[in-house]
């Protein structure tokens, strides 16, 4: 999970994203971690209430690739079994990350 704010210049949004180097399960936890409900990036003031979360990557695809690569040791059947197992494990990781993202985005201060 990555946390970000929508970039702005003055009060005008630029359409870009500025990623935070902090991670927290909720906005309340993020405010505690930062020590304030407000923070500055590039001399622009942002509020924890403006922070959003997004998924970092697609773990299912990565899991399938890794599982398939490990399955090469077992031949054709190993590739199929390894790819399937990697896909299942990666999909589970995707679901858990989506739950974390949703929890953060639903949270309030």
PDB file of N, CA and C in Angstrom:
ATOM      1  N   UNK A   1       0.846  -1.167   0.000  1.00  0.00           N
ATOM      2  CA  UNK A   1       0.000   0.000   0.000  1.00  0.00           C
ATOM      3  C   UNK A   1       0.897   1.237   0.000  1.00  0.00           C
ATOM      4  N   UNK A   2       0.497   2.217  -0.808  1.00  0.00           N
ATOM      5  CA  UNK A   2       1.206   3.493  -0.857  1.00  0.00           C
ATOM      6  C   UNK A   2       0.224   4.595  -0.487  1.00  0.00           C
ATOM      7  N   UNK A   3       0.717   5.581   0.246  1.00  0.00           N
ATOM      8  CA  UNK A   3      -0.100   6.732   0.623  1.00  0.00           C
ATOM      9  C   UNK A   3       0.333   7.934  -0.207  1.00  0.00           C
ATOM     10  N   UNK A   4      -0.643   8.731  -0.627  1.00  0.00           N
ATOM     11  CA  UNK A   4      -0.335   9.893  -1.449  1.00  0.00           C
ATOM     12  C   UNK A   4      -1.349  11.013  -1.227  1.00  0.00           C
ATOM     13  N   UNK A   5      -0.972  12.198  -1.670  1.00  0.00           N
ATOM     14  CA  UNK A   5      -1.895  13.327  -1.761  1.00  0.00           C
ATOM     15  C   UNK A   5      -1.873  13.790  -3.212  1.00  0.00           C
ATOM     16  N   UNK A   6      -2.965  14.398  -3.631  1.00  0.00           N
ATOM     17  CA  UNK A   6      -3.010  14.960  -4.972  1.00  0.00           C
ATOM     18  C   UNK A   6      -2.233  16.270  -4.960  1.00  0.00           C
ATOM     19  N   UNK A   7      -1.256  16.358  -5.848  1.00  0.00           N
ATOM     20  CA  UNK A   7      -0.371  17.519  -5.895  1.00  0.00           C
ATOM     21  C   UNK A   7      -1.156  18.789  -6.220  1.00  0.00           C
ATOM     22  N   UNK A   8      -0.720  19.879  -5.623  1.00  0.00           N
ATOM     23  CA  UNK A   8      -1.348  21.173  -5.896  1.00  0.00           C
ATOM     24  C   UNK A   8      -0.284  22.260  -5.892  1.00  0.00           C
ATOM     25  N   UNK A   9      -0.606  23.344  -6.569  1.00  0.00           N
ATOM     26  CA  UNK A   9       0.209  24.553  -6.535  1.00  0.00           C
ATOM     27  C   UNK A   9      -0.740  25.651  -6.095  1.00  0.00           C
ATOM     28  N   UNK A  10      -0.491  26.183  -4.903  1.00  0.00           N
ATOM     29  CA  UNK A  10      -1.473  27.090  -4.306  1.00  0.00           C
ATOM     30  C   UNK A  10      -2.705  26.273  -3.958  1.00  0.00           C
ATOM     31  N   UNK A  11      -3.832  26.653  -4.482  1.00  0.00           N
ATOM     32  CA  UNK A  11      -5.048  25.859  -4.243  1.00  0.00           C
ATOM     33  C   UNK A  11      -5.469  25.097  -5.491  1.00  0.00           C
ATOM     34  N   UNK A  12      -4.630  25.146  -6.535  1.00  0.00           N
ATOM     35  CA  UNK A  12      -4.978  24.510  -7.810  1.00  0.00           C
ATOM     36  C   UNK A  12      -4.333  23.135  -7.931  1.00  0.00           C
ATOM     37  N   UNK A  13      -5.144  22.087  -8.140  1.00  0.00           N
ATOM     38  CA  UNK A  13      -4.578  20.747  -8.326  1.00  0.00           C
ATOM     39  C   UNK A  13      -3.842  20.639  -9.663  1.00  0.00           C
ATOM     40  N   UNK A  14      -2.755  19.880  -9.667  1.00  0.00           N
ATOM     41  CA  UNK A  14      -1.973  19.689 -10.893  1.00  0.00           C
ATOM     42  C   UNK A  14      -2.314  18.378 -11.585  1.00  0.00           C
ATOM     43  N   UNK A  15      -3.009  17.493 -10.881  1.00  0.00           N
ATOM     44  CA  UNK A  15      -3.320  16.182 -11.442  1.00  0.00           C
ATOM     45  C   UNK A  15      -2.284  15.127 -11.095  1.00  0.00           C
ATOM     46  N   UNK A  16      -1.185  15.535 -10.482  1.00  0.00           N
ATOM     47  CA  UNK A  16      -0.142  14.592 -10.096  1.00  0.00           C
ATOM     48  C   UNK A  16      -0.363  14.042  -8.695  1.00  0.00           C
ATOM     49  N   UNK A  17       0.438  13.058  -8.357  1.00  0.00           N
ATOM     50  CA  UNK A  17       0.385  12.456  -7.023  1.00  0.00           C
ATOM     51  C   UNK A  17       1.734  12.637  -6.346  1.00  0.00           C
ATOM     52  N   UNK A  18       1.690  12.966  -5.067  1.00  0.00           N
ATOM     53  CA  UNK A  18       2.894  13.048  -4.245  1.00  0.00           C
ATOM     54  C   UNK A  18       2.811  11.937  -3.206  1.00  0.00           C
ATOM     55  N   UNK A  19       3.767  11.008  -3.246  1.00  0.00           N
ATOM     56  CA  UNK A  19       3.738   9.854  -2.358  1.00  0.00           C
ATOM     57  C   UNK A  19       4.440  10.162  -1.046  1.00  0.00           C
ATOM     58  N   UNK A  20       3.838   9.703   0.035  1.00  0.00           N
ATOM     59  CA  UNK A  20       4.419   9.874   1.363  1.00  0.00           C
ATOM     60  C   UNK A  20       5.381   8.727   1.634  1.00  0.00           C
ATOM     61  N   UNK A  21       6.396   8.978   2.429  1.00  0.00           N
ATOM     62  CA  UNK A  21       7.335   7.919   2.797  1.00  0.00           C
ATOM     63  C   UNK A  21       6.936   7.261   4.109  1.00  0.00           C
ATOM     64  N   UNK A  22       5.696   7.422   4.490  1.00  0.00           N
ATOM     65  CA  UNK A  22       5.157   6.834   5.722  1.00  0.00           C
ATOM     66  C   UNK A  22       4.009   5.898   5.362  1.00  0.00           C
ATOM     67  N   UNK A  23       3.788   4.906   6.218  1.00  0.00           N
ATOM     68  CA  UNK A  23       2.668   3.980   6.065  1.00  0.00           C
ATOM     69  C   UNK A  23       1.962   3.880   7.400  1.00  0.00           C
ATOM     70  N   UNK A  24       0.644   3.897   7.360  1.00  0.00           N
ATOM     71  CA  UNK A  24      -0.164   3.762   8.575  1.00  0.00           C
ATOM     72  C   UNK A  24      -1.476   3.088   8.191  1.00  0.00           C
ATOM     73  N   UNK A  25      -2.064   2.325   9.104  1.00  0.00           N
ATOM     74  CA  UNK A  25      -3.310   1.616   8.777  1.00  0.00           C
ATOM     75  C   UNK A  25      -4.537   2.520   8.680  1.00  0.00           C
ATOM     76  N   UNK A  26      -4.523   3.677   9.360  1.00  0.00           N
ATOM     77  CA  UNK A  26      -5.659   4.604   9.325  1.00  0.00           C
ATOM     78  C   UNK A  26      -5.143   6.042   9.291  1.00  0.00           C
ATOM     79  N   UNK A  27      -6.031   6.970   8.973  1.00  0.00           N
ATOM     80  CA  UNK A  27      -5.655   8.390   8.959  1.00  0.00           C
ATOM     81  C   UNK A  27      -5.319   8.876  10.365  1.00  0.00           C
ATOM     82  N   UNK A  28      -6.017   8.361  11.359  1.00  0.00           N
ATOM     83  CA  UNK A  28      -5.715   8.729  12.746  1.00  0.00           C
ATOM     84  C   UNK A  28      -4.293   8.292  13.103  1.00  0.00           C
ATOM     85  N   UNK A  29      -3.931   7.068  12.728  1.00  0.00           N
ATOM     86  CA  UNK A  29      -2.577   6.569  12.991  1.00  0.00           C
ATOM     87  C   UNK A  29      -1.529   7.391  12.236  1.00  0.00           C
ATOM     88  N   UNK A  30      -1.862   7.813  11.018  1.00  0.00           N
ATOM     89  CA  UNK A  30      -0.930   8.635  10.246  1.00  0.00           C
ATOM     90  C   UNK A  30      -0.707   9.983  10.924  1.00  0.00           C
ATOM     91  N   UNK A  31      -1.777  10.600  11.418  1.00  0.00           N
ATOM     92  CA  UNK A  31      -1.647  11.881  12.121  1.00  0.00           C
ATOM     93  C   UNK A  31      -0.766  11.725  13.358  1.00  0.00           C
ATOM     94  N   UNK A  32      -0.927  10.620  14.077  1.00  0.00           N
ATOM     95  CA  UNK A  32      -0.085  10.365  15.251  1.00  0.00           C
ATOM     96  C   UNK A  32       1.370  10.163  14.837  1.00  0.00           C
ATOM     97  N   UNK A  33       1.581   9.440  13.749  1.00  0.00           N
ATOM     98  CA  UNK A  33       2.930   9.187  13.250  1.00  0.00           C
ATOM     99  C   UNK A  33       3.613  10.492  12.823  1.00  0.00           C
ATOM    100  N   UNK A  34       2.860  11.365  12.171  1.00  0.00           N
ATOM    101  CA  UNK A  34       3.403  12.649  11.719  1.00  0.00           C
ATOM    102  C   UNK A  34       3.496  13.669  12.846  1.00  0.00           C
ATOM    103  N   UNK A  35       2.714  13.451  13.904  1.00  0.00           N
ATOM    104  CA  UNK A  35       2.695  14.387  15.022  1.00  0.00           C
ATOM    105  C   UNK A  35       1.788  15.581  14.799  1.00  0.00           C
ATOM    106  N   UNK A  36       0.999  15.542  13.718  1.00  0.00           N
ATOM    107  CA  UNK A  36       0.107  16.653  13.395  1.00  0.00           C
ATOM    108  C   UNK A  36      -0.904  16.207  12.344  1.00  0.00           C
ATOM    109  N   UNK A  37      -1.999  16.946  12.228  1.00  0.00           N
ATOM    110  CA  UNK A  37      -2.993  16.667  11.191  1.00  0.00           C
ATOM    111  C   UNK A  37      -2.651  17.376   9.889  1.00  0.00           C
ATOM    112  N   UNK A  38      -1.599  18.170   9.915  1.00  0.00           N
ATOM    113  CA  UNK A  38      -1.165  18.879   8.712  1.00  0.00           C
ATOM    114  C   UNK A  38       0.326  18.658   8.503  1.00  0.00           C
ATOM    115  N   UNK A  39       0.746  18.764   7.244  1.00  0.00           N
ATOM    116  CA  UNK A  39       2.152  18.569   6.901  1.00  0.00           C
ATOM    117  C   UNK A  39       2.444  19.332   5.613  1.00  0.00           C
ATOM    118  N   UNK A  40       3.716  19.492   5.312  1.00  0.00           N
ATOM    119  CA  UNK A  40       4.137  20.234   4.125  1.00  0.00           C
ATOM    120  C   UNK A  40       4.939  19.329   3.198  1.00  0.00           C
ATOM    121  N   UNK A  41       4.678  19.470   1.908  1.00  0.00           N
ATOM    122  CA  UNK A  41       5.486  18.846   0.862  1.00  0.00           C
ATOM    123  C   UNK A  41       5.759  19.940  -0.160  1.00  0.00           C
ATOM    124  N   UNK A  42       7.021  20.159  -0.479  1.00  0.00           N
ATOM    125  CA  UNK A  42       7.404  21.206  -1.440  1.00  0.00           C
ATOM    126  C   UNK A  42       6.777  22.556  -1.091  1.00  0.00           C
ATOM    127  N   UNK A  43       6.807  22.896   0.161  1.00  0.00           N
ATOM    128  CA  UNK A  43       6.277  24.175   0.665  1.00  0.00           C
ATOM    129  C   UNK A  43       4.768  24.334   0.490  1.00  0.00           C
ATOM    130  N   UNK A  44       4.058  23.257   0.188  1.00  0.00           N
ATOM    131  CA  UNK A  44       2.595  23.291   0.094  1.00  0.00           C
ATOM    132  C   UNK A  44       2.024  22.577   1.311  1.00  0.00           C
ATOM    133  N   UNK A  45       0.993  23.156   1.888  1.00  0.00           N
ATOM    134  CA  UNK A  45       0.367  22.591   3.087  1.00  0.00           C
ATOM    135  C   UNK A  45      -0.706  21.578   2.686  1.00  0.00           C
ATOM    136  N   UNK A  46      -0.639  20.399   3.304  1.00  0.00           N
ATOM    137  CA  UNK A  46      -1.623  19.335   3.091  1.00  0.00           C
ATOM    138  C   UNK A  46      -2.146  18.889   4.447  1.00  0.00           C
ATOM    139  N   UNK A  47      -3.285  18.233   4.432  1.00  0.00           N
ATOM    140  CA  UNK A  47      -3.898  17.718   5.651  1.00  0.00           C
ATOM    141  C   UNK A  47      -4.015  16.202   5.548  1.00  0.00           C
ATOM    142  N   UNK A  48      -3.904  15.532   6.677  1.00  0.00           N
ATOM    143  CA  UNK A  48      -4.017  14.072   6.705  1.00  0.00           C
ATOM    144  C   UNK A  48      -5.345  13.632   6.090  1.00  0.00           C
ATOM    145  N   UNK A  49      -6.385  14.427   6.251  1.00  0.00           N
ATOM    146  CA  UNK A  49      -7.690  14.079   5.678  1.00  0.00           C
ATOM    147  C   UNK A  49      -7.654  14.020   4.152  1.00  0.00           C
ATOM    148  N   UNK A  50      -6.637  14.617   3.519  1.00  0.00           N
ATOM    149  CA  UNK A  50      -6.501  14.598   2.063  1.00  0.00           C
ATOM    150  C   UNK A  50      -5.715  13.384   1.562  1.00  0.00           C
ATOM    151  N   UNK A  51      -5.105  12.649   2.460  1.00  0.00           N
ATOM    152  CA  UNK A  51      -4.265  11.515   2.076  1.00  0.00           C
ATOM    153  C   UNK A  51      -5.146  10.351   1.637  1.00  0.00           C
ATOM    154  N   UNK A  52      -4.714   9.697   0.560  1.00  0.00           N
ATOM    155  CA  UNK A  52      -5.410   8.525   0.031  1.00  0.00           C
ATOM    156  C   UNK A  52      -4.416   7.374  -0.072  1.00  0.00           C
ATOM    157  N   UNK A  53      -4.956   6.166  -0.143  1.00  0.00           N
ATOM    158  CA  UNK A  53      -4.117   4.973  -0.282  1.00  0.00           C
ATOM    159  C   UNK A  53      -4.417   4.299  -1.611  1.00  0.00           C
ATOM    160  N   UNK A  54      -3.407   3.621  -2.159  1.00  0.00           N
ATOM    161  CA  UNK A  54      -3.599   2.821  -3.364  1.00  0.00           C
ATOM    162  C   UNK A  54      -2.737   1.568  -3.266  1.00  0.00           C
ATOM    163  N   UNK A  55      -3.095   0.569  -4.062  1.00  0.00           N
ATOM    164  CA  UNK A  55      -2.317  -0.669  -4.081  1.00  0.00           C
ATOM    165  C   UNK A  55      -0.940  -0.409  -4.677  1.00  0.00           C
ATOM    166  N   UNK A  56       0.039  -1.168  -4.207  1.00  0.00           N
ATOM    167  CA  UNK A  56       1.394  -0.992  -4.725  1.00  0.00           C
ATOM    168  C   UNK A  56       1.614  -1.734  -6.030  1.00  0.00           C
ATOM    169  N   UNK A  57       1.075  -2.949  -6.164  1.00  0.00           N
ATOM    170  CA  UNK A  57       1.329  -3.731  -7.372  1.00  0.00           C
ATOM    171  C   UNK A  57       0.316  -4.857  -7.479  1.00  0.00           C
ATOM    172  N   UNK A  58       0.435  -5.600  -8.554  1.00  0.00           N
ATOM    173  CA  UNK A  58      -0.427  -6.752  -8.768  1.00  0.00           C
ATOM    174  C   UNK A  58       0.325  -8.006  -8.340  1.00  0.00           C
ATOM    175  N   UNK A  59       0.104  -8.439  -7.115  1.00  0.00           N
ATOM    176  CA  UNK A  59       0.837  -9.579  -6.558  1.00  0.00           C
ATOM    177  C   UNK A  59       0.445 -10.894  -7.220  1.00  0.00           C
ATOM    178  N   UNK A  60      -0.772 -10.998  -7.764  1.00  0.00           N
ATOM    179  CA  UNK A  60      -1.206 -12.247  -8.397  1.00  0.00           C
ATOM    180  C   UNK A  60      -0.324 -12.562  -9.599  1.00  0.00           C
ATOM    181  N   UNK A  61      -0.066 -11.566 -10.451  1.00  0.00           N
ATOM    182  CA  UNK A  61       0.774 -11.789 -11.625  1.00  0.00           C
ATOM    183  C   UNK A  61       2.196 -12.147 -11.208  1.00  0.00           C
ATOM    184  N   UNK A  62       2.727 -11.438 -10.233  1.00  0.00           N
ATOM    185  CA  UNK A  62       4.070 -11.733  -9.744  1.00  0.00           C
ATOM    186  C   UNK A  62       4.127 -13.138  -9.150  1.00  0.00           C
ATOM    187  N   UNK A  63       3.108 -13.518  -8.395  1.00  0.00           N
ATOM    188  CA  UNK A  63       3.053 -14.854  -7.807  1.00  0.00           C
ATOM    189  C   UNK A  63       3.033 -15.938  -8.863  1.00  0.00           C
ATOM    190  N   UNK A  64       2.288 -15.709  -9.945  1.00  0.00           N
ATOM    191  CA  UNK A  64       2.235 -16.696 -11.026  1.00  0.00           C
ATOM    192  C   UNK A  64       3.591 -16.837 -11.705  1.00  0.00           C
ATOM    193  N   UNK A  65       4.257 -15.727 -11.937  1.00  0.00           N
ATOM    194  CA  UNK A  65       5.575 -15.768 -12.578  1.00  0.00           C
ATOM    195  C   UNK A  65       6.574 -16.505 -11.693  1.00  0.00           C
ATOM    196  N   UNK A  66       6.606 -16.153 -10.411  1.00  0.00           N
ATOM    197  CA  UNK A  66       7.538 -16.822  -9.496  1.00  0.00           C
ATOM    198  C   UNK A  66       7.205 -18.299  -9.345  1.00  0.00           C
ATOM    199  N   UNK A  67       5.916 -18.606  -9.214  1.00  0.00           N
ATOM    200  CA  UNK A  67       5.509 -20.004  -9.099  1.00  0.00           C
ATOM    201  C   UNK A  67       5.863 -20.790 -10.347  1.00  0.00           C
ATOM    202  N   UNK A  68       5.656 -20.181 -11.510  1.00  0.00           N
ATOM    203  CA  UNK A  68       6.005 -20.836 -12.767  1.00  0.00           C
ATOM    204  C   UNK A  68       7.502 -21.056 -12.895  1.00  0.00           C
ATOM    205  N   UNK A  69       8.281 -20.068 -12.486  1.00  0.00           N
ATOM    206  CA  UNK A  69       9.737 -20.196 -12.549  1.00  0.00           C
ATOM    207  C   UNK A  69      10.221 -21.315 -11.632  1.00  0.00           C
ATOM    208  N   UNK A  70       9.657 -21.370 -10.435  1.00  0.00           N
ATOM    209  CA  UNK A  70      10.032 -22.455  -9.522  1.00  0.00           C
ATOM    210  C   UNK A  70       9.565 -23.801 -10.056  1.00  0.00           C
ATOM    211  N   UNK A  71       8.435 -23.788 -10.748  1.00  0.00           N
ATOM    212  CA  UNK A  71       7.907 -25.021 -11.307  1.00  0.00           C
ATOM    213  C   UNK A  71       8.744 -25.577 -12.440  1.00  0.00           C
ATOM    214  N   UNK A  72       9.602 -24.776 -13.046  1.00  0.00           N
ATOM    215  CA  UNK A  72      10.459 -25.257 -14.131  1.00  0.00           C
ATOM    216  C   UNK A  72      11.296 -26.449 -13.703  1.00  0.00           C
ATOM    217  N   UNK A  73      11.602 -26.502 -12.438  1.00  0.00           N
ATOM    218  CA  UNK A  73      12.391 -27.619 -11.915  1.00  0.00           C
ATOM    219  C   UNK A  73      11.630 -28.926 -12.099  1.00  0.00           C
ATOM    220  N   UNK A  74      10.312 -28.860 -12.012  1.00  0.00           N
ATOM    221  CA  UNK A  74       9.486 -30.063 -12.124  1.00  0.00           C
ATOM    222  C   UNK A  74       8.977 -30.339 -13.523  1.00  0.00           C
ATOM    223  N   UNK A  75       9.491 -29.674 -14.536  1.00  0.00           N
ATOM    224  CA  UNK A  75       9.052 -29.902 -15.903  1.00  0.00           C
ATOM    225  C   UNK A  75       7.725 -29.216 -16.193  1.00  0.00           C
ATOM    226  N   UNK A  76       7.037 -29.706 -17.240  1.00  0.00           N
ATOM    227  CA  UNK A  76       5.786 -29.094 -17.698  1.00  0.00           C
ATOM    228  C   UNK A  76       4.746 -29.072 -16.588  1.00  0.00           C
ATOM    229  N   UNK A  77       4.570 -30.192 -15.915  1.00  0.00           N
ATOM    230  CA  UNK A  77       3.575 -30.245 -14.839  1.00  0.00           C
ATOM    231  C   UNK A  77       3.980 -29.351 -13.668  1.00  0.00           C
ATOM    232  N   UNK A  78       5.266 -29.247 -13.432  1.00  0.00           N
ATOM    233  CA  UNK A  78       5.759 -28.361 -12.373  1.00  0.00           C
ATOM    234  C   UNK A  78       5.475 -26.903 -12.683  1.00  0.00           C
ATOM    235  N   UNK A  79       5.630 -26.530 -13.959  1.00  0.00           N
ATOM    236  CA  UNK A  79       5.340 -25.155 -14.368  1.00  0.00           C
ATOM    237  C   UNK A  79       3.863 -24.851 -14.162  1.00  0.00           C
ATOM    238  N   UNK A  80       2.997 -25.775 -14.578  1.00  0.00           N
ATOM    239  CA  UNK A  80       1.549 -25.553 -14.431  1.00  0.00           C
ATOM    240  C   UNK A  80       1.157 -25.487 -12.959  1.00  0.00           C
ATOM    241  N   UNK A  81       1.653 -26.424 -12.169  1.00  0.00           N
ATOM    242  CA  UNK A  81       1.314 -26.443 -10.744  1.00  0.00           C
ATOM    243  C   UNK A  81       1.901 -25.227 -10.029  1.00  0.00           C
ATOM    244  N   UNK A  82       3.156 -24.899 -10.329  1.00  0.00           N
ATOM    245  CA  UNK A  82       3.803 -23.745  -9.700  1.00  0.00           C
ATOM    246  C   UNK A  82       3.121 -22.442 -10.071  1.00  0.00           C
ATOM    247  N   UNK A  83       2.736 -22.305 -11.341  1.00  0.00           N
ATOM    248  CA  UNK A  83       2.033 -21.098 -11.783  1.00  0.00           C
ATOM    249  C   UNK A  83       0.678 -20.959 -11.122  1.00  0.00           C
ATOM    250  N   UNK A  84      -0.046 -22.077 -11.018  1.00  0.00           N
ATOM    251  CA  UNK A  84      -1.364 -22.042 -10.375  1.00  0.00           C
ATOM    252  C   UNK A  84      -1.234 -21.700  -8.894  1.00  0.00           C
ATOM    253  N   UNK A  85      -0.297 -22.353  -8.214  1.00  0.00           N
ATOM    254  CA  UNK A  85      -0.096 -22.087  -6.790  1.00  0.00           C
ATOM    255  C   UNK A  85       0.352 -20.642  -6.563  1.00  0.00           C
ATOM    256  N   UNK A  86       1.274 -20.170  -7.385  1.00  0.00           N
ATOM    257  CA  UNK A  86       1.730 -18.786  -7.279  1.00  0.00           C
ATOM    258  C   UNK A  86       0.602 -17.800  -7.517  1.00  0.00           C
ATOM    259  N   UNK A  87      -0.278 -18.108  -8.470  1.00  0.00           N
ATOM    260  CA  UNK A  87      -1.429 -17.243  -8.734  1.00  0.00           C
ATOM    261  C   UNK A  87      -2.377 -17.171  -7.561  1.00  0.00           C
ATOM    262  N   UNK A  88      -2.628 -18.327  -6.932  1.00  0.00           N
ATOM    263  CA  UNK A  88      -3.520 -18.357  -5.766  1.00  0.00           C
ATOM    264  C   UNK A  88      -2.918 -17.558  -4.614  1.00  0.00           C
ATOM    265  N   UNK A  89      -1.635 -17.782  -4.343  1.00  0.00           N
ATOM    266  CA  UNK A  89      -0.979 -17.059  -3.250  1.00  0.00           C
ATOM    267  C   UNK A  89      -0.913 -15.558  -3.536  1.00  0.00           C
ATOM    268  N   UNK A  90      -0.619 -15.203  -4.787  1.00  0.00           N
ATOM    269  CA  UNK A  90      -0.564 -13.796  -5.160  1.00  0.00           C
ATOM    270  C   UNK A  90      -1.922 -13.128  -5.083  1.00  0.00           C
ATOM    271  N   UNK A  91      -2.964 -13.856  -5.481  1.00  0.00           N
ATOM    272  CA  UNK A  91      -4.316 -13.292  -5.421  1.00  0.00           C
ATOM    273  C   UNK A  91      -4.709 -13.033  -3.972  1.00  0.00           C
ATOM    274  N   UNK A  92      -4.326 -13.943  -3.076  1.00  0.00           N
ATOM    275  CA  UNK A  92      -4.611 -13.749  -1.653  1.00  0.00           C
ATOM    276  C   UNK A  92      -3.916 -12.486  -1.142  1.00  0.00           C
ATOM    277  N   UNK A  93      -2.675 -12.266  -1.577  1.00  0.00           N
ATOM    278  CA  UNK A  93      -1.947 -11.056  -1.172  1.00  0.00           C
ATOM    279  C   UNK A  93      -2.637  -9.809  -1.718  1.00  0.00           C
ATOM    280  N   UNK A  94      -3.144  -9.885  -2.960  1.00  0.00           N
ATOM    281  CA  UNK A  94      -3.871  -8.752  -3.549  1.00  0.00           C
ATOM    282  C   UNK A  94      -5.127  -8.427  -2.751  1.00  0.00           C
ATOM    283  N   UNK A  95      -5.851  -9.451  -2.341  1.00  0.00           N
ATOM    284  CA  UNK A  95      -7.084  -9.249  -1.566  1.00  0.00           C
ATOM    285  C   UNK A  95      -6.764  -8.585  -0.233  1.00  0.00           C
ATOM    286  N   UNK A  96      -5.721  -9.063   0.437  1.00  0.00           N
ATOM    287  CA  UNK A  96      -5.340  -8.475   1.728  1.00  0.00           C
ATOM    288  C   UNK A  96      -4.902  -7.021   1.564  1.00  0.00           C
ATOM    289  N   UNK A  97      -4.159  -6.737   0.497  1.00  0.00           N
ATOM    290  CA  UNK A  97      -3.728  -5.355   0.286  1.00  0.00           C
ATOM    291  C   UNK A  97      -4.925  -4.467  -0.035  1.00  0.00           C
ATOM    292  N   UNK A  98      -5.864  -4.953  -0.828  1.00  0.00           N
ATOM    293  CA  UNK A  98      -7.069  -4.185  -1.153  1.00  0.00           C
ATOM    294  C   UNK A  98      -7.845  -3.866   0.127  1.00  0.00           C
ATOM    295  N   UNK A  99      -7.919  -4.828   1.053  1.00  0.00           N
ATOM    296  CA  UNK A  99      -8.606  -4.592   2.333  1.00  0.00           C
ATOM    297  C   UNK A  99      -7.910  -3.488   3.128  1.00  0.00           C
ATOM    298  N   UNK A 100      -6.569  -3.480   3.122  1.00  0.00           N
ATOM    299  CA  UNK A 100      -5.818  -2.433   3.830  1.00  0.00           C
ATOM    300  C   UNK A 100      -6.066  -1.065   3.199  1.00  0.00           C
ATOM    301  N   UNK A 101      -6.064  -1.019   1.868  1.00  0.00           N
ATOM    302  CA  UNK A 101      -6.315   0.236   1.152  1.00  0.00           C
ATOM    303  C   UNK A 101      -7.712   0.753   1.472  1.00  0.00           C
ATOM    304  N   UNK A 102      -8.698  -0.134   1.407  1.00  0.00           N
ATOM    305  CA  UNK A 102     -10.080   0.265   1.703  1.00  0.00           C
ATOM    306  C   UNK A 102     -10.227   0.754   3.141  1.00  0.00           C
ATOM    307  N   UNK A 103      -9.571   0.064   4.072  1.00  0.00           N
ATOM    308  CA  UNK A 103      -9.643   0.469   5.483  1.00  0.00           C
ATOM    309  C   UNK A 103      -9.079   1.873   5.660  1.00  0.00           C
ATOM    310  N   UNK A 104      -7.928   2.143   5.051  1.00  0.00           N
ATOM    311  CA  UNK A 104      -7.333   3.475   5.181  1.00  0.00           C
ATOM    312  C   UNK A 104      -8.240   4.530   4.556  1.00  0.00           C
ATOM    313  N   UNK A 105      -8.718   4.264   3.343  1.00  0.00           N
ATOM    314  CA  UNK A 105      -9.525   5.262   2.643  1.00  0.00           C
ATOM    315  C   UNK A 105     -10.871   5.526   3.322  1.00  0.00           C
ATOM    316  N   UNK A 106     -11.399   4.567   4.052  1.00  0.00           N
ATOM    317  CA  UNK A 106     -12.659   4.763   4.796  1.00  0.00           C
ATOM    318  C   UNK A 106     -12.426   5.438   6.143  1.00  0.00           C
ATOM    319  N   UNK A 107     -11.198   5.421   6.622  1.00  0.00           N
ATOM    320  CA  UNK A 107     -10.921   5.932   7.971  1.00  0.00           C
ATOM    321  C   UNK A 107     -11.067   7.448   8.032  1.00  0.00           C
ATOM    322  N   UNK A 108     -11.317   7.910   9.238  1.00  0.00           N
ATOM    323  CA  UNK A 108     -11.464   9.349   9.502  1.00  0.00           C
ATOM    324  C   UNK A 108     -10.578   9.712  10.686  1.00  0.00           C
ATOM    325  N   UNK A 109     -10.331  10.991  10.840  1.00  0.00           N
ATOM    326  CA  UNK A 109      -9.528  11.465  11.975  1.00  0.00           C
ATOM    327  C   UNK A 109     -10.347  11.532  13.239  1.00  0.00           C
TER     328      UNK A 109
END
